[in-house]
Tab-separated table of C-alpha atoms in Angstrom:
chain	number	residue	atom	x	y	z
A	168	VAL	CA	-38.070	-11.988	10.768
A	169	SER	CA	-36.109	-9.282	8.968
A	170	GLY	CA	-32.862	-9.860	10.829
A	171	ARG	CA	-32.713	-6.127	11.507
A	172	SER	CA	-29.868	-5.108	13.760
A	173	ASP	CA	-29.982	-2.184	16.146
A	174	ARG	CA	-27.027	-0.028	15.090
A	175	SER	CA	-27.889	2.657	17.612
A	176	GLN	CA	-25.372	1.151	20.019
A	177	ARG	CA	-22.623	1.161	17.393
A	178	ARG	CA	-20.353	4.056	16.678
A	179	GLU	CA	-20.695	6.022	13.475
A	180	GLN	CA	-18.761	4.242	10.741
A	181	GLN	CA	-15.207	5.486	10.266
A	182	ASN	CA	-13.648	5.181	6.828
A	183	PHE	CA	-10.020	5.336	5.746
A	184	LEU	CA	-8.126	4.985	2.486
A	185	VAL	CA	-4.442	4.024	2.477
A	186	LEU	CA	-2.559	5.830	-0.284
A	187	PHE	CA	0.642	4.034	-1.263
A	188	SER	CA	3.005	3.326	-4.114
A	189	GLY	CA	4.633	0.034	-3.190
A	190	HIS	CA	7.526	-1.432	-1.188
A	191	GLN	CA	6.745	0.921	1.696
A	192	GLY	CA	5.294	-1.572	4.163
A	193	SER	CA	1.638	-0.881	3.313
A	194	SER	CA	0.762	-4.593	2.983
A	195	SER	CA	2.112	-5.334	6.436
A	196	ILE	CA	0.471	-2.246	7.911
A	197	LEU	CA	-2.956	-3.016	6.504
A	198	ASP	CA	-2.675	-6.698	7.400
A	199	GLY	CA	-1.941	-5.703	10.988
A	200	VAL	CA	-4.705	-3.096	11.170
A	201	SER	CA	-7.225	-5.587	9.750
A	202	ARG	CA	-6.796	-7.680	12.936
A	203	TRP	CA	-7.830	-4.822	15.212
A	204	PRO	CA	-11.296	-4.936	16.828
A	205	GLY	CA	-14.055	-3.438	14.698
A	206	VAL	CA	-11.898	-3.043	11.573
A	207	LEU	CA	-12.894	-4.420	8.180
A	208	VAL	CA	-10.390	-4.517	5.306
A	209	PRO	CA	-12.533	-6.065	2.564
A	210	GLY	CA	-9.801	-6.848	0.055
A	211	PHE	CA	-6.121	-6.658	-0.853
A	212	GLU	CA	-5.675	-3.719	-3.255
A	213	PRO	CA	-9.251	-4.287	-4.489
A	214	LEU	CA	-9.214	-1.532	-7.128
A	215	GLU	CA	-5.740	-2.173	-8.550
A	216	SER	CA	-6.885	-3.803	-11.791
A	217	ARG	CA	-7.421	-2.599	-15.329
A	218	SER	CA	-10.304	-5.065	-15.619
A	219	LEU	CA	-12.435	-2.712	-13.510
A	220	SER	CA	-14.313	0.190	-15.077
A	221	ALA	CA	-14.529	3.578	-13.399
A	222	ASP	CA	-18.170	2.905	-12.529
A	223	MET	CA	-17.218	-0.375	-10.860
A	224	LYS	CA	-14.495	1.263	-8.797
A	225	LEU	CA	-16.804	4.026	-7.644
A	226	LYS	CA	-19.519	1.502	-6.800
A	227	TYR	CA	-17.008	-0.478	-4.728
A	228	MET	CA	-15.959	2.614	-2.796
A	229	GLU	CA	-19.569	3.638	-2.185
A	230	ALA	CA	-20.393	0.150	-0.878
A	231	ALA	CA	-17.270	-0.250	1.268
A	232	PHE	CA	-17.728	3.130	2.916
A	233	ASP	CA	-21.404	2.462	3.706
A	234	LEU	CA	-21.878	-0.899	5.431
A	235	PRO	CA	-25.353	-2.456	5.283
A	236	ARG	CA	-27.571	-1.427	8.175
A	237	ASP	CA	-29.471	-4.679	8.424
A	238	ALA	CA	-29.513	-8.256	7.163
A	239	ASP	CA	-32.032	-7.386	4.452
A	240	ALA	CA	-29.563	-4.997	2.794
A	241	PHE	CA	-26.607	-7.363	3.139
A	242	PRO	CA	-27.036	-9.528	-0.031
A	243	VAL	CA	-27.074	-6.529	-2.404
A	244	TRP	CA	-24.115	-4.937	-0.583
A	245	ARG	CA	-22.106	-8.166	-0.748
A	246	SER	CA	-22.917	-8.611	-4.435
A	247	ASP	CA	-21.700	-5.096	-5.215
A	248	MET	CA	-18.468	-5.688	-3.301
A	249	GLN	CA	-17.742	-8.984	-5.045
A	250	ARG	CA	-18.656	-7.737	-8.511
A	251	CYS	CA	-16.818	-4.428	-8.404
A	252	GLY	CA	-13.500	-5.345	-6.770
A	253	VAL	CA	-10.658	-7.832	-7.122
A	254	ARG	CA	-8.664	-9.926	-4.622
A	255	GLN	CA	-11.609	-10.030	-2.239
A	256	HIS	CA	-11.497	-11.582	1.206
A	257	ASP	CA	-14.790	-13.467	0.830
A	258	TRP	CA	-14.557	-15.128	4.205
A	259	LEU	CA	-14.573	-11.737	5.923
A	260	TYR	CA	-18.194	-11.111	5.001
A	261	ALA	CA	-19.910	-14.360	4.181
A	262	THR	CA	-22.858	-13.424	6.415
A	263	PHE	CA	-24.259	-10.188	7.815
A	264	GLU	CA	-23.375	-11.310	11.337
A	265	GLU	CA	-19.692	-11.307	10.385
A	266	ILE	CA	-19.698	-7.590	9.592
A	267	GLU	CA	-22.339	-6.522	12.098
A	268	SER	CA	-19.704	-5.572	14.649
A	269	LYS	CA	-17.526	-3.686	12.151
A	270	ASP	CA	-17.544	0.099	12.180
A	271	ILE	CA	-14.101	0.938	10.752
A	272	VAL	CA	-13.553	0.227	7.055
A	273	GLY	CA	-10.614	0.848	4.758
A	274	PHE	CA	-8.401	-0.476	1.994
A	275	LYS	CA	-5.466	0.753	-0.059
A	276	MET	CA	-5.107	2.313	-3.482
A	277	ARG	CA	-2.427	3.918	-5.628
A	278	PRO	CA	-3.757	7.456	-6.169
A	279	TYR	CA	-2.004	8.156	-9.468
A	280	VAL	CA	-1.681	6.920	-13.029
A	281	ARG	CA	1.225	5.920	-15.221
A	282	ASN	CA	1.875	6.465	-18.891
A	283	ASN	CA	3.110	2.998	-19.736
A	284	THR	CA	4.102	3.942	-23.287
A	285	SER	CA	6.839	6.164	-21.862
A	286	PRO	CA	9.842	5.525	-19.615
A	287	ARG	CA	9.222	4.201	-16.153
A	288	GLU	CA	9.579	7.556	-14.435
A	289	THR	CA	6.351	8.994	-15.854
A	290	VAL	CA	4.196	8.382	-12.827
A	291	ARG	CA	1.913	11.375	-12.842
A	292	TRP	CA	-0.779	13.040	-10.815
A	293	SER	CA	-2.850	15.684	-12.520
A	294	ALA	CA	-6.230	16.981	-11.459
A	295	ASP	CA	-6.645	19.163	-14.547
A	296	ALA	CA	-6.536	18.677	-18.305
A	297	TYR	CA	-5.649	14.990	-18.152
A	298	ASP	CA	-6.775	12.421	-20.704
A	299	TRP	CA	-7.683	9.577	-18.370
A	300	THR	CA	-9.303	7.566	-21.171
A	301	GLU	CA	-6.139	7.629	-23.255
A	302	GLU	CA	-4.127	6.655	-20.194
A	303	GLN	CA	-6.352	3.642	-19.655
A	304	ARG	CA	-5.941	2.501	-23.268
A	305	ALA	CA	-2.175	2.903	-23.166
A	306	GLY	CA	-1.677	0.773	-20.086
A	307	GLY	CA	-2.843	-2.618	-21.275
A	308	HIS	CA	0.514	-4.271	-20.610
A	309	SER	CA	1.324	-2.466	-17.386
A	310	ASP	CA	3.325	-4.045	-14.594
A	311	MET	CA	1.203	-1.945	-12.241
A	312	ALA	CA	-2.506	-1.159	-12.263
A	313	PRO	CA	-3.035	1.931	-10.102
A	314	GLY	CA	-6.558	2.176	-8.764
A	315	MET	CA	-6.783	5.777	-9.955
A	316	VAL	CA	-6.658	4.748	-13.625
A	317	GLY	CA	-9.925	5.738	-15.296
A	318	LEU	CA	-11.238	7.705	-12.326
A	319	ASP	CA	-11.980	11.412	-12.394
A	320	PRO	CA	-10.129	13.054	-9.464
A	321	LEU	CA	-12.931	15.504	-8.677
A	322	THR	CA	-15.487	12.676	-8.519
A	323	VAL	CA	-13.232	10.749	-6.140
A	324	ARG	CA	-12.715	13.834	-4.002
A	325	ASN	CA	-16.462	14.361	-3.688
A	326	LEU	CA	-16.945	10.697	-2.735
A	327	LEU	CA	-14.255	10.905	-0.050
A	328	HIS	CA	-15.868	14.036	1.393
A	329	ARG	CA	-19.336	12.510	1.349
A	330	HIS	CA	-18.162	9.462	3.305
A	331	ASN	CA	-15.841	11.408	5.628
A	332	VAL	CA	-12.776	9.389	4.627
A	333	THR	CA	-9.443	9.871	6.374
A	334	LEU	CA	-6.380	9.374	4.173
A	335	VAL	CA	-3.485	7.292	5.490
A	336	VAL	CA	-0.391	8.075	3.433
A	337	VAL	CA	2.441	5.537	3.595
A	338	THR	CA	5.878	6.627	2.406
A	339	ARG	CA	9.497	5.582	2.727
A	340	GLY	CA	12.313	7.958	3.579
A	341	ASN	CA	15.118	6.137	1.767
A	342	SER	CA	14.313	6.254	-1.949
A	343	VAL	CA	17.359	4.150	-2.904
A	344	LYS	CA	16.209	1.259	-0.725
A	345	GLU	CA	12.679	1.704	-2.044
A	346	ALA	CA	13.921	1.594	-5.639
A	347	LEU	CA	16.027	-1.474	-4.846
A	348	SER	CA	12.929	-3.257	-3.538
A	349	TRP	CA	11.165	-2.457	-6.814
A	350	TYR	CA	14.193	-3.599	-8.810
A	351	ARG	CA	14.510	-6.877	-6.926
A	352	ALA	CA	10.803	-7.607	-7.340
A	353	ARG	CA	10.319	-6.565	-10.980
A	354	GLU	CA	13.705	-7.228	-12.544
A	355	ILE	CA	14.868	-10.224	-10.495
A	356	GLY	CA	11.593	-11.688	-9.217
A	357	LEU	CA	12.432	-11.423	-5.509
A	358	SER	CA	9.688	-9.922	-3.357
A	359	GLN	CA	7.512	-10.433	-0.283
A	360	TRP	CA	5.555	-12.975	-2.328
A	361	SER	CA	8.566	-15.234	-2.790
A	362	PRO	CA	8.050	-18.440	-0.747
A	363	GLU	CA	11.130	-17.899	1.374
A	364	ASN	CA	9.850	-14.473	2.429
A	365	ARG	CA	6.485	-15.604	3.786
A	366	VAL	CA	6.171	-15.771	7.521
A	367	LEU	CA	5.188	-19.209	8.778
A	368	GLY	CA	2.571	-19.635	11.487
A	369	THR	CA	-0.917	-20.829	12.295
A	370	SER	CA	-2.851	-21.489	9.109
A	371	GLY	CA	-4.653	-18.406	7.878
A	372	THR	CA	-3.090	-16.022	10.385
A	373	GLY	CA	0.654	-15.973	9.964
A	374	LEU	CA	0.920	-15.938	13.753
A	375	LEU	CA	2.369	-18.141	16.441
A	376	THR	CA	1.211	-18.322	20.049
A	377	GLY	CA	3.716	-17.869	22.829
A	378	GLU	CA	3.779	-19.795	26.092
A	379	ASP	CA	1.655	-17.099	27.712
A	380	GLY	CA	-0.964	-17.412	24.969
A	381	VAL	CA	-0.111	-14.050	23.468
A	382	GLY	CA	0.181	-13.934	19.701
A	383	ARG	CA	3.418	-12.825	18.123
A	384	VAL	CA	4.748	-12.481	14.633
A	385	ALA	CA	6.113	-15.791	13.488
A	386	ALA	CA	9.820	-15.842	12.789
A	387	PRO	CA	11.145	-17.391	9.603
A	388	GLN	CA	12.582	-20.870	9.989
A	389	GLY	CA	16.280	-20.432	10.515
A	390	GLU	CA	18.410	-17.511	9.467
A	391	HIS	CA	17.982	-16.555	5.843
A	392	ARG	CA	20.056	-13.839	4.271
A	393	HIS	CA	19.525	-12.808	0.700
A	394	GLN	CA	22.365	-13.220	-1.724
A	395	SER	CA	23.517	-9.894	-3.081
A	396	ILE	CA	22.613	-9.032	-6.661
A	397	GLU	CA	24.354	-7.006	-9.326
A	398	VAL	CA	22.142	-4.150	-10.456
A	399	ASP	CA	22.040	-2.746	-13.952
A	400	LEU	CA	22.857	0.890	-13.211
A	401	ASP	CA	20.792	2.297	-16.081
A	402	GLU	CA	17.747	0.208	-15.163
A	403	PHE	CA	18.157	1.111	-11.510
A	404	TRP	CA	18.247	4.817	-12.356
A	405	ASP	CA	14.866	4.438	-14.058
A	406	TRP	CA	13.451	2.855	-10.905
A	407	LEU	CA	14.829	5.725	-8.838
A	408	LEU	CA	13.009	8.206	-11.051
A	409	MET	CA	9.806	6.180	-10.827
A	410	VAL	CA	10.001	6.123	-7.020
A	411	GLU	CA	10.690	9.848	-6.922
A	412	SER	CA	7.709	10.706	-9.096
A	413	ALA	CA	5.406	8.277	-7.259
A	414	ASN	CA	6.336	9.872	-3.951
A	415	ARG	CA	5.627	13.273	-5.452
A	416	ALA	CA	2.183	12.001	-6.427
A	417	LEU	CA	1.673	10.818	-2.837
A	418	GLU	CA	2.050	14.469	-1.834
A	419	GLU	CA	-0.018	16.000	-4.622
A	420	ALA	CA	-3.018	13.639	-4.541
A	421	PRO	CA	-3.873	14.133	-0.825
A	422	ALA	CA	-3.482	17.887	-1.258
A	423	PHE	CA	-6.087	17.759	-4.038
A	424	PHE	CA	-8.457	15.446	-2.148
A	425	HIS	CA	-8.322	17.860	0.807
A	426	ARG	CA	-9.132	15.281	3.468
A	427	PRO	CA	-7.646	14.706	6.946
A	428	VAL	CA	-4.350	12.847	6.598
A	429	LYS	CA	-2.344	10.506	8.805
A	430	HIS	CA	1.240	9.872	7.694
A	431	ILE	CA	3.118	6.627	8.330
A	432	LEU	CA	6.820	6.459	7.531
A	433	TYR	CA	8.179	3.038	6.632
A	434	GLU	CA	11.306	3.519	8.714
A	435	ASP	CA	9.239	4.347	11.830
A	436	TYR	CA	7.048	1.292	11.250
A	437	ALA	CA	10.074	-0.978	10.803
A	438	LYS	CA	11.596	0.323	14.034
A	439	ASP	CA	8.472	0.044	16.223
A	440	ASN	CA	5.286	-0.925	14.438
A	441	THR	CA	3.017	-0.480	17.465
A	442	ALA	CA	4.299	3.047	18.114
A	443	ALA	CA	4.090	3.963	14.432
A	444	LEU	CA	0.434	2.925	14.246
A	445	ARG	CA	-0.590	4.400	17.600
A	446	PRO	CA	-1.974	7.611	15.977
A	447	LEU	CA	-4.123	5.425	13.742
A	448	ALA	CA	-5.458	3.452	16.708
A	449	ARG	CA	-6.173	6.731	18.471
A	450	LEU	CA	-8.057	7.982	15.408
A	451	PHE	CA	-10.239	4.866	15.524
A	452	GLY	CA	-10.930	5.341	19.234
A	453	LEU	CA	-8.879	2.279	20.175
A	454	ALA	CA	-6.196	1.778	22.775
A	455	ALA	CA	-2.718	1.133	21.367
A	456	GLN	CA	-2.959	-2.167	19.522
A	457	PRO	CA	-0.334	-4.878	18.999
A	458	VAL	CA	0.555	-5.382	15.352
A	459	PHE	CA	0.491	-8.979	14.131
A	460	THR	CA	1.164	-9.528	10.459
A	461	SER	CA	2.012	-12.353	8.091
A	462	PHE	CA	4.312	-10.107	6.075
A	463	ARG	CA	7.926	-9.446	6.831
A	464	LYS	CA	10.488	-7.322	5.076
A	465	ALA	CA	12.201	-9.444	2.443
A	466	THR	CA	15.613	-7.941	3.230
A	467	ALA	CA	15.243	-7.465	6.975
A	468	GLY	CA	18.480	-6.696	8.788
A	469	GLN	CA	20.525	-6.195	5.619
A	470	GLU	CA	22.016	-2.953	4.388
A	471	LEU	CA	22.680	-1.803	0.832
A	472	PRO	CA	26.282	-3.107	0.673
A	473	ASP	CA	24.928	-6.531	1.699
A	474	LEU	CA	22.321	-6.507	-1.061
A	475	VAL	CA	24.154	-4.942	-4.014
A	476	SER	CA	27.268	-6.759	-5.174
A	477	ASN	CA	28.382	-3.789	-7.296
A	478	PHE	CA	27.728	-1.308	-4.515
A	479	GLY	CA	30.913	0.619	-5.294
A	480	ALA	CA	29.771	1.169	-8.875
A	481	LEU	CA	26.382	2.293	-7.579
A	482	CYS	CA	28.103	4.804	-5.300
A	483	ARG	CA	30.042	6.209	-8.228
A	484	ARG	CA	26.923	6.414	-10.397
A	485	LEU	CA	24.916	8.280	-7.764
A	486	HIS	CA	27.752	10.509	-6.531
A	487	GLY	CA	26.746	14.145	-6.941
A	488	THR	CA	23.052	13.306	-7.436
A	489	ARG	CA	20.114	13.995	-5.141
A	490	PHE	CA	20.015	10.270	-4.277
A	491	PHE	CA	23.598	9.889	-3.031
A	492	HIS	CA	22.913	10.661	0.641
A	493	HIS	CA	20.515	7.680	0.816
A	494	LEU	CA	23.434	5.318	0.258
A	495	GLY	CA	24.972	6.144	3.601
A	496	VAL	CA	28.033	8.132	2.599
A	497	THR	CA	30.283	6.380	5.104
A	498	ARG	CA	29.480	3.046	3.437
A	499	CYS	CA	30.612	4.139	-0.002
A	500	PRO	CA	34.244	3.462	-0.972
A	501	PRO	CA	36.312	6.648	-0.932
A	502	SER	CA	36.429	8.382	-4.291
A	503	PRO	CA	39.832	8.301	-5.980
A	504	ALA	CA	41.872	11.437	-5.500
A	505	PRO	CA	41.890	13.716	-8.553
A	506	VAL	CA	44.996	13.335	-10.695
């Protein structure tokens, strides 16, 4: 018995690639989407590692975007996925039967590179005349490992076209809040991975079940508000520049890849996650889906003055810059009258 499955009754496989930078809600979004019927998210940022060669990354993408058609092909496919990616969700595809019903596949990747021998703001996207090999050598001690490192943009573009991949671009409107999330995580060590920020629920799901049997996002135990931190204004400025350049790359890379794009804005997702992801559900041929996720925003319900103890100094530093309006001008202390 070959274990052959009749795929004629299944829809044509749909593929998507989430392009992100970080601290924009992409982990929560992808965690929620992975629970939808027919969707397979094979790993958490599976290409974001400098341990992977360009050939391995391309092999992973080829395998992910072309699910095995029968049980005979499954072992080789699974081996390629495990060998060529990191942070795999092994339990999602332990047997062919577990992926047999899947026809929507996607994961997330940072579509740019960084020159880690230069200041933090040098996030760059360049489709021409770029020394990717030198970039890979320079980044051995990086605090980020963008999946694009080592990859040739034109090769990636051809792969995305061949597998009819839709790009899902996740961005955040408020660059100051985005930079603060980076600062808290990288400079202070406070992020969604901190124990107090993990949502508690049924083991392995992050969900609770209501009295009517309907799943809901588990609430944290008790009210927890983060203590405000004092930011180093020079360091914070560097993070602002990094966020700005990363967001620029999130515009330039999709334009180069020239694929259909769905945009998700962090602020829309935070306000109403089901409504924000409805276009994605529609793309997949699904009715509007509830969004259950084990991630929650680390600073939910708090505004910048609550989070930054030297908020007044931050206002003064950013006054007159392109970032000032993100502070919420009415929240900044009035500037002293000129003498």
